[in-house]
Amino acid sequence: MMTTVSWVRPDQLGDYTAHGLGSGGQGKVYAVPSPPGRFQGEYLAYKEYLPAIAYDADVLHDMVVLRDLLSPSDRALLDNRLTWPCAMVYTGRPPQLLPPSKNAGMRVVGFLMPRVPPAYELHSPNLSEVKLQALEFLLNDDTYATLIGLHVDDAQRLAMLLDLARTLDRLHHNGITVGDLSPKNILFTLGTPKCLLIDCDSMRCRGRDVMPQVETHGWEVPESAKATTASDSWKFALVAARLFSRDQDSTDLSPLRAVSTELANLASRGQTRDPARRPTMAEWLTALDLARHRMRQRPPAAPPGNPYQPPPQQQPPPPDPDPVPVWTPSQRLPAPSGTGGGGLGKAFVTLLLVIAGLWAAAQYGPELVDSLTSGSGTATDSPSVRSAPDTGGMEGPEDTPEPTPEPTPEYLAQAPGASVDYSPAADAPQAPEVAAMFAHFYGAINNKDYDKALNHYDPGTATVDLDSATSRQKWKDVMATTKESDIVLTAVRNSGDFTLATVSFRSHQDPGYGPADNKNSTCTDWTITYQLTATDGYRIFKAPREGVSHSSC
C-alpha cells in the first residue's frame, strides 16, 4: 500500500515560496518549480495548509490512494477534470505506517495536485490580473462577458453543462460528492467545452471529509445533510438555471426552458425540498444529450446588423474606458444607452434597412429587393435571404451556405451504411471500439441486413430471442422502414457488469412504425443509454426503459 502513495518534503519542491498562486482560509497554493521523483516534468501545484487549520490527514491519504482504484475509463476522464490530490507533503520523520496518524514525529502539511492548465485561465485587459476562468464569469449578462473577452453562446453553455454532469456522474458512481459545488470552484475552457473542478480536498470521499463541509453563500441546500448526491443535484440545478439566466442569484427557469423543456423540468425537480425526489446525474445526462442533439439541428442565427454585409472575422475590442475600470464577476454593467427600444433607436434601425434595400437594388436588382421588403418582418425573417459578398462592382459566383462541419476523422467510426461521431466521448478508452460496433449495427439496419444487425446483440439479451425465428422476424418487421442518421456516441462509462453507452440519433420511419406513444411519427430524435457486454467484442444487452428518451423532429 505504501507504494501507491508518493510522500515528499517541502524542501524537495524547489523554491516554491517564490511562486505563489493564491491563498484562502485553509491554506496557500504555490506552483512547484522542481517536481521531485516520478513527478519530474509535470505541471504541479502545492497546497500548504495553514498551521491553525484542523484537517484529517488519513482521509487525505485515502483520496490520494483512490485514483489508483478507479477503472481506466474513469481515471482517464477524471484526470482531465479534477485537480485531485496526487502526493502527500510532510515534515518530520519519514512515514513508516498507515494511516498517516500512526506515525509519531511526522506531520502532513499539505499535498501536491495538478496545476490548473493555462487553457482555464482568463487573460483580459479589463481585469486587474490573470484570473482562473471560473463559471462565475458567465453568471452575468452578455455585455459584461463581452467586455472581458468571453463570447459564449447557448450551445457552448449546454456543452459545458453536459461535461460537468458527466464528471459528477462518474464521481457519484465512485462514492465521491462535491459538496461545495459553486461557480467559483468550476472552471471552464471553450476550445472543446470542458469543466475543471478545483478545491478537491473539500469533497467528501466515500463518506469522510478532510475538513468540515462548508457552503458558498447563495448556494446552500435547505436540508441539514451536506455533501450528498442530493445536495450536488440541488446545486447542479442552480448551475443550470443561472448559467442560462446569466445571473448570479436567479432561480427563473424561463431561459433554460427556452433551450429545453426537459432540462427546465429537471431543474425544477432539483430545487424540491425533498432530497429523495431530486434527479440523478444519469437523468441529467440523458436530457442534456437530447438537448444538445436538438440544438445541433437548429439553423444558425442570422448575424446582427445589415443582413447583406458579411460579418467581420473578429469582433472589434470594446473602447478603452478612461480610466480603465477593474470589474469583478458579481458586478452588473448598466444597459448600454440607445438599446431601450426608444423612438430614435427604431428610426435609426429603419434608416439602416432602407439603406440596405437601396444598396441591394443597385447591386442585385429587383428580385433581391422583393425578398428584403416582402412580409411583415425584417430581412432576417426570410430564410431565403443570404449575405451577399462585396465583389467590388463585378459579378461573382452565386452565394452558397457554409457546409456543415464534419466530425474530426480521428473521432469518426465508419461502416457500410452509417458513421458514428464519438468526439464527445473521446476521453473514454473504450469509445473507438464501442463506436465501431454501433456504426456496424446501425449501418446494417440502414442497409436492411437485419441478420447482421442482430449479430450485434449479446446471446443473453431479452430484447429479442436470437434462437427463435419468430422473435427475429418480429424484430425485423419493426425495423423494416427505419433509417438512422446523425449518430453520436456521447458517453461511455463502466457500471458493474456492463459498459453503459449513450447514443443520440435521428430515425426516419413510415407511419405506424414510430415509438409506442407516437406510432405515426415519421421522424424521431432518440437518446438511448445501452447496456453493453464484452462478449466477443462489445454487444448490446439491452436499453433499460429509464435510459430511453425521444421526441418528434
XYZ file of C-alpha atoms in Angstrom, residues 92 101 119 125 129 140 187 224 312 366 389 400 450 540:
14
model
C 9.498 15.366 10.346
C -1.942 9.346 12.005
C -6.482 26.854 -21.025
C -7.200 43.825 -20.308
C -4.722 40.351 -13.302
C -23.540 37.851 -15.765
C -13.515 26.337 -14.191
C -29.059 19.640 7.247
C -16.380 40.735 -39.621
C -35.442 43.853 -58.027
C -20.292 39.276 -50.677
C -23.901 29.244 -51.148
C -31.101 -7.372 -40.359
C -25.872 -4.916 -26.968
